[in-house]
Short mmCIF file of C-alpha atoms in Angstrom, two decimals:
data_model
loop_
_atom_site.label_atom_id
_atom_site.label_comp_id
_atom_site.label_asym_id
_atom_site.label_seq_id
_atom_site.Cartn_x
_atom_site.Cartn_y
_atom_site.Cartn_z
CA UNK A 1 -17.94 -1.35 2.12
CA UNK A 2 -14.99 1.12 1.73
CA UNK A 3 -15.23 4.30 3.81
CA UNK A 4 -14.40 7.66 3.06
CA UNK A 5 -11.71 7.74 5.65
CA UNK A 6 -10.01 4.56 4.22
CA UNK A 7 -9.92 6.35 0.80
CA UNK A 8 -8.40 9.45 2.40
CA UNK A 9 -5.40 7.23 3.69
CA UNK A 10 -4.73 6.28 0.15
CA UNK A 11 -5.59 9.82 -1.56
CA UNK A 12 -6.81 12.36 0.85
CA UNK A 13 -9.08 15.41 -0.35
CA UNK A 14 -7.82 15.22 -3.83
CA UNK A 15 -9.87 11.83 -4.16
CA UNK A 16 -12.96 12.15 -6.22
CA UNK A 17 -14.91 9.64 -4.31
CA UNK A 18 -18.56 10.97 -3.56
CA UNK A 19 -21.16 9.50 -0.99
CA UNK A 20 -24.04 7.44 -2.07
CA UNK A 21 -25.86 8.35 1.04
CA UNK A 22 -25.52 11.99 2.26
CA UNK A 23 -26.95 11.15 5.61
CA UNK A 24 -24.18 8.45 5.88
CA UNK A 25 -21.54 11.02 4.83
CA UNK A 26 -22.24 13.01 7.81
CA UNK A 27 -21.32 10.16 10.30
CA UNK A 28 -17.70 10.81 10.69
CA UNK A 29 -17.08 9.32 14.22
CA UNK A 30 -14.70 6.22 14.46
CA UNK A 31 -17.41 4.17 15.81
CA UNK A 32 -19.21 4.21 12.22
CA UNK A 33 -16.63 4.50 9.37
CA UNK A 34 -18.54 1.93 7.00
CA UNK A 35 -20.40 3.98 4.39
CA UNK A 36 -19.65 3.03 0.73
CA UNK A 37 -18.21 5.33 -2.04
CA UNK A 38 -18.36 5.55 -5.70
CA UNK A 39 -16.15 7.22 -8.19
CA UNK A 40 -17.90 9.96 -10.48
CA UNK A 41 -17.77 9.56 -14.23
CA UNK A 42 -15.91 12.38 -16.13
CA UNK A 43 -12.50 13.47 -17.65
CA UNK A 44 -9.06 12.91 -16.39
CA UNK A 45 -7.33 16.18 -15.76
CA UNK A 46 -5.27 18.04 -18.34
CA UNK A 47 -6.80 16.57 -21.53
CA UNK A 48 -7.13 13.11 -20.49
CA UNK A 49 -10.69 12.00 -21.54
CA UNK A 50 -12.33 8.87 -20.46
CA UNK A 51 -13.96 7.05 -23.09
CA UNK A 52 -13.32 3.79 -25.34
CA UNK A 53 -13.71 0.49 -24.34
CA UNK A 54 -10.37 0.43 -22.21
CA UNK A 55 -8.57 -1.95 -24.33
CA UNK A 56 -5.46 -2.97 -23.16
CA UNK A 57 -2.37 -4.38 -24.87
CA UNK A 58 0.47 -6.23 -23.04
CA UNK A 59 4.00 -6.97 -23.97
CA UNK A 60 5.04 -9.42 -21.13
CA UNK A 61 8.35 -11.25 -21.40
CA UNK A 62 7.74 -14.48 -23.07
CA UNK A 63 10.59 -16.28 -20.97
CA UNK A 64 8.53 -15.28 -17.71
CA UNK A 65 6.05 -18.38 -18.30
CA UNK A 66 7.27 -20.01 -15.06
CA UNK A 67 5.89 -17.22 -13.08
CA UNK A 68 2.52 -17.13 -15.05
CA UNK A 69 2.28 -20.83 -14.27
CA UNK A 70 2.77 -20.23 -10.57
CA UNK A 71 0.25 -17.61 -10.66
CA UNK A 72 -2.64 -19.86 -12.15
CA UNK A 73 -1.62 -22.46 -9.72
CA UNK A 74 -2.00 -20.02 -6.87
CA UNK A 75 -5.59 -18.99 -7.93
CA UNK A 76 -6.68 -22.43 -8.57
CA UNK A 77 -5.22 -24.08 -5.56
CA UNK A 78 -4.71 -21.65 -2.70
CA UNK A 79 -4.39 -23.15 0.68
CA UNK A 80 -7.55 -24.40 2.24
CA UNK A 81 -8.76 -24.43 5.67
CA UNK A 82 -9.86 -27.92 6.66
CA UNK A 83 -11.75 -28.26 9.84
CA UNK A 84 -10.27 -24.99 11.19
CA UNK A 85 -6.85 -25.72 10.50
CA UNK A 86 -4.83 -24.76 7.29
CA UNK A 87 -4.23 -27.46 4.75
CA UNK A 88 -0.76 -28.78 3.41
CA UNK A 89 1.84 -26.39 1.95
CA UNK A 90 1.80 -25.47 -1.74
CA UNK A 91 4.68 -26.79 -3.91
CA UNK A 92 7.66 -24.71 -4.20
CA UNK A 93 7.80 -22.32 -7.27
CA UNK A 94 10.56 -22.78 -9.78
CA UNK A 95 12.60 -20.03 -10.97
CA UNK A 96 14.21 -19.47 -14.44
CA UNK A 97 16.96 -22.08 -14.85
CA UNK A 98 15.15 -24.62 -12.63
CA UNK A 99 15.88 -23.01 -9.26
CA UNK A 100 13.63 -22.10 -6.56
CA UNK A 101 12.19 -18.60 -6.01
CA UNK A 102 13.65 -17.10 -2.89
CA UNK A 103 11.79 -16.35 0.15
CA UNK A 104 10.87 -12.66 0.52
CA UNK A 105 13.85 -11.29 2.77
CA UNK A 106 13.36 -9.51 6.05
CA UNK A 107 14.28 -6.12 7.76
CA UNK A 108 14.55 -4.77 11.06
CA UNK A 109 12.32 -1.79 11.73
CA UNK A 110 13.18 -1.35 15.43
CA UNK A 111 14.34 -3.59 18.35
CA UNK A 112 11.61 -6.35 18.41
CA UNK A 113 10.06 -5.37 15.06
CA UNK A 114 11.32 -7.66 12.05
CA UNK A 115 9.22 -7.54 8.97
CA UNK A 116 8.92 -8.96 5.47
CA UNK A 117 10.38 -6.56 2.98
CA UNK A 118 7.19 -7.02 1.04
CA UNK A 119 4.01 -6.33 3.17
CA UNK A 120 0.62 -7.65 2.33
CA UNK A 121 -1.72 -4.75 2.26
CA UNK A 122 -5.12 -5.37 3.64
CA UNK A 123 -6.81 -2.39 2.19
CA UNK A 124 -8.50 -4.60 -0.70
CA UNK A 125 -10.28 -6.57 2.18
CA UNK A 126 -12.13 -3.51 2.88
CA UNK A 127 -15.15 -4.56 0.79
CA UNK A 128 -14.62 -1.94 -2.20
CA UNK A 129 -12.10 -3.78 -4.35
CA UNK A 130 -13.76 -6.84 -5.54
CA UNK A 131 -13.33 -6.33 -9.31
CA UNK A 132 -13.46 -9.70 -11.62
CA UNK A 133 -15.58 -12.00 -9.66
CA UNK A 134 -13.46 -14.98 -11.20
CA UNK A 135 -10.28 -13.71 -9.51
CA UNK A 136 -11.75 -12.01 -6.40
CA UNK A 137 -10.55 -13.30 -3.30
CA UNK A 138 -11.46 -10.58 -0.87
CA UNK A 139 -14.41 -11.94 1.08
CA UNK A 140 -15.29 -14.81 3.39
CA UNK A 141 -13.42 -17.88 3.46
CA UNK A 142 -11.29 -17.23 0.25
CA UNK A 143 -9.99 -13.95 1.72
CA UNK A 144 -8.80 -16.03 4.66
CA UNK A 145 -7.27 -18.81 2.94
CA UNK A 146 -5.37 -16.50 0.61
CA UNK A 147 -3.03 -15.37 3.50
CA UNK A 148 -1.30 -18.78 3.60
CA UNK A 149 0.53 -18.51 -0.07
CA UNK A 150 1.95 -15.23 1.18
CA UNK A 151 3.22 -16.73 4.28
CA UNK A 152 4.69 -19.49 2.87
CA UNK A 153 6.50 -17.08 0.35
CA UNK A 154 7.96 -15.32 3.31
CA UNK A 155 5.46 -12.60 3.17
CA UNK A 156 4.47 -12.78 6.92
CA UNK A 157 3.79 -9.09 7.66
CA UNK A 158 0.21 -7.76 7.10
CA UNK A 159 -0.85 -4.16 7.10
CA UNK A 160 -4.57 -3.13 8.03
CA UNK A 161 -6.35 -0.26 9.87
CA UNK A 162 -9.14 0.10 12.20
CA UNK A 163 -11.20 1.80 9.30
CA UNK A 164 -10.67 -0.97 6.65
CA UNK A 165 -14.15 -2.41 6.99
CA UNK A 166 -13.72 -6.17 7.85
CA UNK A 167 -10.02 -6.37 7.10
CA UNK A 168 -8.97 -6.68 10.68
CA UNK A 169 -11.58 -9.23 11.27
CA UNK A 170 -10.41 -11.47 8.40
CA UNK A 171 -6.95 -11.20 9.44
CA UNK A 172 -8.08 -12.26 13.04
CA UNK A 173 -9.79 -15.33 11.37
CA UNK A 174 -6.37 -16.16 9.80
CA UNK A 175 -4.46 -15.71 13.04
CA UNK A 176 -6.79 -18.28 14.61
CA UNK A 177 -6.54 -20.81 12.00
CA UNK A 178 -2.68 -20.40 11.97
CA UNK A 179 -2.41 -20.86 15.53
CA UNK A 180 -4.40 -24.00 15.52
CA UNK A 181 -2.29 -25.34 12.60
CA UNK A 182 1.01 -24.19 14.14
CA UNK A 183 1.94 -22.26 11.04
CA UNK A 184 4.67 -19.64 10.95
CA UNK A 185 4.05 -16.47 13.22
CA UNK A 186 2.86 -13.26 11.42
CA UNK A 187 3.49 -9.42 12.19
CA UNK A 188 0.43 -7.37 12.08
CA UNK A 189 0.65 -3.69 11.38
CA UNK A 190 -2.76 -1.71 12.07
CA UNK A 191 -3.49 2.02 12.23
CA UNK A 192 -5.34 4.16 14.56
CA UNK A 193 -7.16 6.67 12.38
CA UNK A 194 -8.59 10.14 13.39
CA UNK A 195 -11.29 12.23 11.52
CA UNK A 196 -13.39 14.97 12.36
CA UNK A 197 -14.90 14.99 15.87
CA UNK A 198 -12.51 12.07 16.91
CA UNK A 199 -9.44 14.26 16.37
CA UNK A 200 -10.83 16.19 19.64
CA UNK A 201 -11.74 13.18 21.85
CA UNK A 202 -8.00 11.91 22.34
CA UNK A 203 -8.10 10.87 26.00
CA UNK A 204 -6.14 7.80 27.28
CA UNK A 205 -9.30 5.93 27.59
CA UNK A 206 -10.62 6.68 24.14
CA UNK A 207 -7.26 5.41 22.56
CA UNK A 208 -7.32 2.41 24.80
CA UNK A 209 -10.67 1.55 23.75
CA UNK A 210 -9.76 1.72 20.13
CA UNK A 211 -6.79 -0.39 20.78
CA UNK A 212 -8.95 -3.10 22.68
CA UNK A 213 -11.31 -3.11 19.54
CA UNK A 214 -8.26 -3.95 16.99
CA UNK A 215 -6.89 -6.61 19.57
CA UNK A 216 -10.32 -8.30 19.77
CA UNK A 217 -10.89 -8.20 15.96
CA UNK A 218 -7.20 -9.39 15.12
CA UNK A 219 -7.34 -12.13 17.60
CA UNK A 220 -4.31 -10.86 19.48
CA UNK A 221 -3.05 -9.94 22.91
CA UNK A 222 -0.83 -7.40 21.69
CA UNK A 223 -0.35 -5.15 18.52
CA UNK A 224 3.00 -5.26 16.80
CA UNK A 225 2.80 -1.84 15.26
CA UNK A 226 0.00 0.69 15.52
CA UNK A 227 0.49 3.63 12.84
CA UNK A 228 -1.46 7.07 13.46
CA UNK A 229 -3.20 8.58 10.56
CA UNK A 230 -4.38 12.16 11.38
CA UNK A 231 -6.67 14.13 8.99
CA UNK A 232 -6.03 17.87 9.90
CA UNK A 233 -2.91 19.24 10.91
CA UNK A 234 -4.62 22.33 12.11
CA UNK A 235 -5.65 20.23 15.24
CA UNK A 236 -2.41 19.41 16.99
CA UNK A 237 -3.90 16.62 19.38
CA UNK A 238 -1.82 14.04 17.30
CA UNK A 239 1.15 14.37 19.91
CA UNK A 240 -1.23 13.33 22.57
CA UNK A 241 -2.35 10.28 20.66
CA UNK A 242 1.20 9.43 20.19
CA UNK A 243 1.82 9.62 23.73
CA UNK A 244 -1.20 7.27 24.76
CA UNK A 245 0.15 4.67 22.29
CA UNK A 246 3.82 4.70 23.71
CA UNK A 247 2.06 4.48 27.22
CA UNK A 248 -0.44 1.61 26.42
CA UNK A 249 1.05 -1.68 27.43
CA UNK A 250 -0.43 -3.69 24.45
CA UNK A 251 1.26 -1.57 21.97
CA UNK A 252 4.69 -2.75 21.02
CA UNK A 253 5.74 -0.01 18.63
CA UNK A 254 4.23 3.30 17.40
CA UNK A 255 4.24 4.51 13.82
CA UNK A 256 2.66 7.18 11.69
CA UNK A 257 1.17 7.20 7.93
CA UNK A 258 1.17 10.12 5.58
CA UNK A 259 2.84 12.72 7.88
CA UNK A 260 5.05 15.19 6.70
CA UNK A 261 8.66 16.32 8.15
CA UNK A 262 7.26 19.27 9.97
CA UNK A 263 4.93 17.05 11.97
CA UNK A 264 7.65 14.33 12.48
CA UNK A 265 9.96 16.88 13.78
CA UNK A 266 7.37 17.86 16.28
CA UNK A 267 6.94 14.27 17.40
CA UNK A 268 10.66 13.90 17.77
CA UNK A 269 11.03 17.11 19.86
CA UNK A 270 7.98 15.93 22.18
CA UNK A 271 9.93 12.42 22.66
CA UNK A 272 7.48 10.18 20.96
CA UNK A 273 9.28 9.44 17.37
CA UNK A 274 7.47 7.02 15.20
CA UNK A 275 9.63 3.86 14.35
CA UNK A 276 8.33 4.00 10.73
CA UNK A 277 6.46 6.34 8.36
CA UNK A 278 3.90 5.01 5.84
CA UNK A 279 4.12 6.90 2.77
CA UNK A 280 3.34 7.05 -0.94
CA UNK A 281 6.89 6.38 -2.85
CA UNK A 282 7.22 5.27 -6.43
CA UNK A 283 9.37 5.95 -9.49
CA UNK A 284 6.48 8.44 -10.31
CA UNK A 285 5.87 9.78 -6.85
CA UNK A 286 9.38 10.72 -5.36
CA UNK A 287 8.16 13.24 -2.86
CA UNK A 288 9.62 11.34 -0.06
CA UNK A 289 13.18 12.63 -1.54
CA UNK A 290 12.14 16.21 -0.85
CA UNK A 291 13.56 16.00 2.51
CA UNK A 292 11.66 13.10 4.20
CA UNK A 293 14.39 10.25 3.39
CA UNK A 294 17.18 12.42 5.14
CA UNK A 295 14.96 13.44 7.90
CA UNK A 296 14.23 9.69 8.68
CA UNK A 297 17.85 8.67 7.93
CA UNK A 298 18.97 11.29 10.72
CA UNK A 299 16.47 10.03 13.22
CA UNK A 300 16.46 6.39 12.53
CA UNK A 301 12.74 6.20 11.24
CA UNK A 302 12.01 3.50 8.36
CA UNK A 303 9.71 4.20 5.51
CA UNK A 304 6.99 1.84 4.16
CA UNK A 305 6.08 2.88 0.84
CA UNK A 306 2.47 2.15 -0.81
CA UNK A 307 1.47 2.82 -4.19
CA UNK A 308 4.82 1.58 -5.68
CA UNK A 309 3.22 0.44 -8.98
CA UNK A 310 1.26 3.72 -9.50
CA UNK A 311 -2.21 2.12 -9.35
CA UNK A 312 -0.97 -0.39 -11.75
CA UNK A 313 0.01 2.09 -14.32
CA UNK A 314 3.76 0.82 -14.06
CA UNK A 315 3.29 -2.36 -16.00
CA UNK A 316 3.48 -3.66 -19.61
CA UNK A 317 0.05 -3.44 -19.97
CA UNK A 318 -0.07 0.38 -20.48
CA UNK A 319 3.07 0.40 -22.72
CA UNK A 320 2.03 1.61 -26.05
CA UNK A 321 -1.54 2.11 -25.09
CA UNK A 322 -3.20 5.59 -26.15
CA UNK A 323 -4.29 7.88 -23.41
CA UNK A 324 -7.75 8.02 -25.05
CA UNK A 325 -8.49 4.39 -24.00
CA UNK A 326 -7.53 4.66 -20.49
CA UNK A 327 -10.41 4.23 -18.29
CA UNK A 328 -9.86 5.63 -14.44
CA UNK A 329 -12.16 3.13 -13.18
CA UNK A 330 -10.68 2.69 -9.98
CA UNK A 331 -9.67 5.07 -7.03
CA UNK A 332 -6.02 4.48 -7.62
CA UNK A 333 -6.19 5.05 -11.27
CA UNK A 334 -7.92 8.36 -10.94
CA UNK A 335 -5.57 9.62 -8.56
CA UNK A 336 -2.48 8.70 -10.81
CA UNK A 337 -3.90 9.83 -13.93
CA UNK A 338 -3.83 13.08 -12.28
CA UNK A 339 -0.39 12.62 -10.89
CA UNK A 340 0.85 11.72 -14.66
CA UNK A 341 -0.61 14.75 -15.91
CA UNK A 342 1.14 16.85 -13.73
CA UNK A 343 4.68 15.26 -14.25
CA UNK A 344 4.57 15.30 -17.88
CA UNK A 345 1.73 13.52 -19.64
CA UNK A 346 1.04 10.54 -21.41
CA UNK A 347 3.66 10.79 -23.87
CA UNK A 348 6.51 11.35 -21.26
CA UNK A 349 4.94 8.43 -19.22
CA UNK A 350 5.45 6.22 -22.47
CA UNK A 351 9.04 7.13 -22.68
CA UNK A 352 9.27 5.95 -19.05
CA UNK A 353 7.63 2.73 -19.54
CA UNK A 354 9.79 2.17 -22.76
CA UNK A 355 13.12 2.60 -20.71
CA UNK A 356 11.65 0.37 -17.72
CA UNK A 357 10.77 -2.47 -20.19
CA UNK A 358 14.40 -2.34 -21.44
CA UNK A 359 15.70 -2.82 -18.10
CA UNK A 360 13.07 -5.43 -17.45
CA UNK A 361 14.12 -7.40 -20.33
CA UNK A 362 17.87 -7.06 -19.52
CA UNK A 363 16.87 -8.85 -16.18
CA UNK A 364 14.40 -11.37 -17.55
CA UNK A 365 11.36 -9.80 -15.37
CA UNK A 366 8.68 -7.31 -15.60
CA UNK A 367 8.23 -3.54 -15.23
CA UNK A 368 6.44 -4.09 -12.18
CA UNK A 369 9.16 -5.98 -10.62
CA UNK A 370 11.62 -3.45 -11.77
CA UNK A 371 9.48 -0.55 -10.28
CA UNK A 372 9.30 -2.49 -6.99
CA UNK A 373 13.21 -3.13 -6.83
CA UNK A 374 13.77 0.46 -7.55
CA UNK A 375 11.88 1.43 -4.41
CA UNK A 376 13.25 -1.39 -2.23
CA UNK A 377 16.81 -0.23 -3.09
CA UNK A 378 16.32 3.27 -1.64
CA UNK A 379 17.47 4.39 1.61
CA UNK A 380 15.37 4.10 4.89
CA UNK A 381 12.70 1.58 2.91
CA UNK A 382 12.15 -1.18 5.23
CA UNK A 383 9.63 -2.67 2.86
CA UNK A 384 7.02 -2.02 0.21
CA UNK A 385 3.38 -2.37 0.67
CA UNK A 386 1.66 -4.65 -2.04
CA UNK A 387 -2.22 -4.49 -2.12
CA UNK A 388 -3.59 -7.92 -3.22
CA UNK A 389 -6.95 -9.12 -4.39
CA UNK A 390 -5.62 -12.60 -4.46
CA UNK A 391 -2.32 -14.53 -4.54
CA UNK A 392 -1.39 -14.83 -7.98
CA UNK A 393 1.18 -12.26 -7.71
CA UNK A 394 3.22 -13.78 -4.93
CA UNK A 395 5.85 -15.29 -7.49
CA UNK A 396 6.28 -11.76 -8.80
CA UNK A 397 7.00 -10.59 -5.09
CA UNK A 398 9.58 -13.31 -4.80
CA UNK A 399 11.01 -12.66 -8.04
CA UNK A 400 11.58 -9.04 -7.49
CA UNK A 401 14.54 -10.00 -5.21
CA UNK A 402 16.09 -11.79 -7.87
CA UNK A 403 16.90 -8.26 -9.46
CA UNK A 404 19.90 -6.60 -8.88
CA UNK A 405 19.67 -3.00 -10.58
CA UNK A 406 23.01 -1.59 -11.48
CA UNK A 407 24.30 1.84 -11.93
CA UNK A 408 23.50 1.77 -15.67
CA UNK A 409 20.06 0.89 -15.05
CA UNK A 410 19.46 3.63 -12.43
CA UNK A 411 21.14 6.31 -14.73
CA UNK A 412 18.73 5.20 -17.67
CA UNK A 413 15.72 5.35 -15.53
CA UNK A 414 16.73 8.64 -13.94
CA UNK A 415 17.37 10.31 -17.27
CA UNK A 416 13.84 10.05 -18.24
CA UNK A 417 12.65 11.19 -14.90
CA UNK A 418 14.71 14.23 -15.23
CA UNK A 419 12.78 15.15 -18.41
CA UNK A 420 9.43 15.14 -16.53
CA UNK A 421 8.40 17.84 -13.95
CA UNK A 422 9.59 17.46 -10.54
CA UNK A 423 7.59 17.19 -7.42
CA UNK A 424 8.14 20.05 -5.06
CA UNK A 425 6.02 19.24 -2.03
CA UNK A 426 6.37 16.91 1.06
CA UNK A 427 4.54 13.67 1.44
CA UNK A 428 0.86 13.81 1.44
CA UNK A 429 0.84 17.63 0.93
CA UNK A 430 -0.85 17.62 -2.26
CA UNK A 431 -3.55 15.36 -1.01
CA UNK A 432 -4.29 17.84 1.75
CA UNK A 433 -4.48 20.59 -0.66
CA UNK A 434 -1.18 21.79 -1.04
CA UNK A 435 1.37 21.79 -3.68
CA UNK A 436 2.55 18.35 -5.48
#
């Protein structure tokens, strides 16, 4: 079951999740983060009303049938575990014109840390993202099997957290199976998350215990990257946590998630700079451009954006769809509905989708791939984080690297963006109760 803490990492205090069990809601220690949450029914902000049957229309580029076929094959025939070992590889996917899709390229984050430019986000394995049962592969053996199609496509880096329910354990099961089968090594990025009283208990031994728990669940001897999440800036103990992680022999690299420039400067001044900051960054949410990108460039800190598809809104299925039919039935949709209302509303968003569709058709791809490549091309972006309930979108992740957005593409997109409202806040400031 997805915890409140896990939802905070992806939306903070602006999220509208409410606890089903108030007694559980009071349990805020790091040792018991697994109570469940649900979305309240109601209205979208700024006049967006939730009603209708959620009818969705799509205008997918018809020449992309090669990707659609690959998706179906992945869903039906994902790699299996036979006797604790991974089964034979899947057939290579074909690209338009008969070629093969490229492996997802790689990027250096820091000396000794090289990751795939698409990172498999494992928040979906926390237990609150099952969705359609026919396509869900977020639990049990199917969740473990689904890592292999990603790895074979070059997506060998996985992002998780100590508070993502069984996510670390599922990755650990894959690590064990892939070691037995001598599959390609993977990189695991996990998190050390502090909420409530745990922000006061930051001794070296407490941090070490958390690291040992993650190592055990992940079936590894050392952690490639540990990213710190901190719930309340009013408590400055995050510097101590960074120091303890730096000093821990089993932690190879230290990063952060959802920190702003001011707090990163404090870490740099204290001699414990992160190698990477995981932040929300997309065509819609460009807050990292309000100082974060420049700061990270100056101090050699990489960015790992999440939310690049804005909860799924950046896709053909929302093009031409009236606002009255939009159902904010997931946490991400609810959050981005609010973001859209601040940026310019549904009519403005439709004009953006139309422009993105024109760029997508020019490059024989999808709006989603254009949105991903737009972020991937930005300075300091080492990779993007792609959450997945199954492996059906793996070919899309590969195909995104066939796109080369040119100056004209960017100018057309930027012209629409400039017509909307411009964000003024730093990364994650709005989620903490500040300005967007």
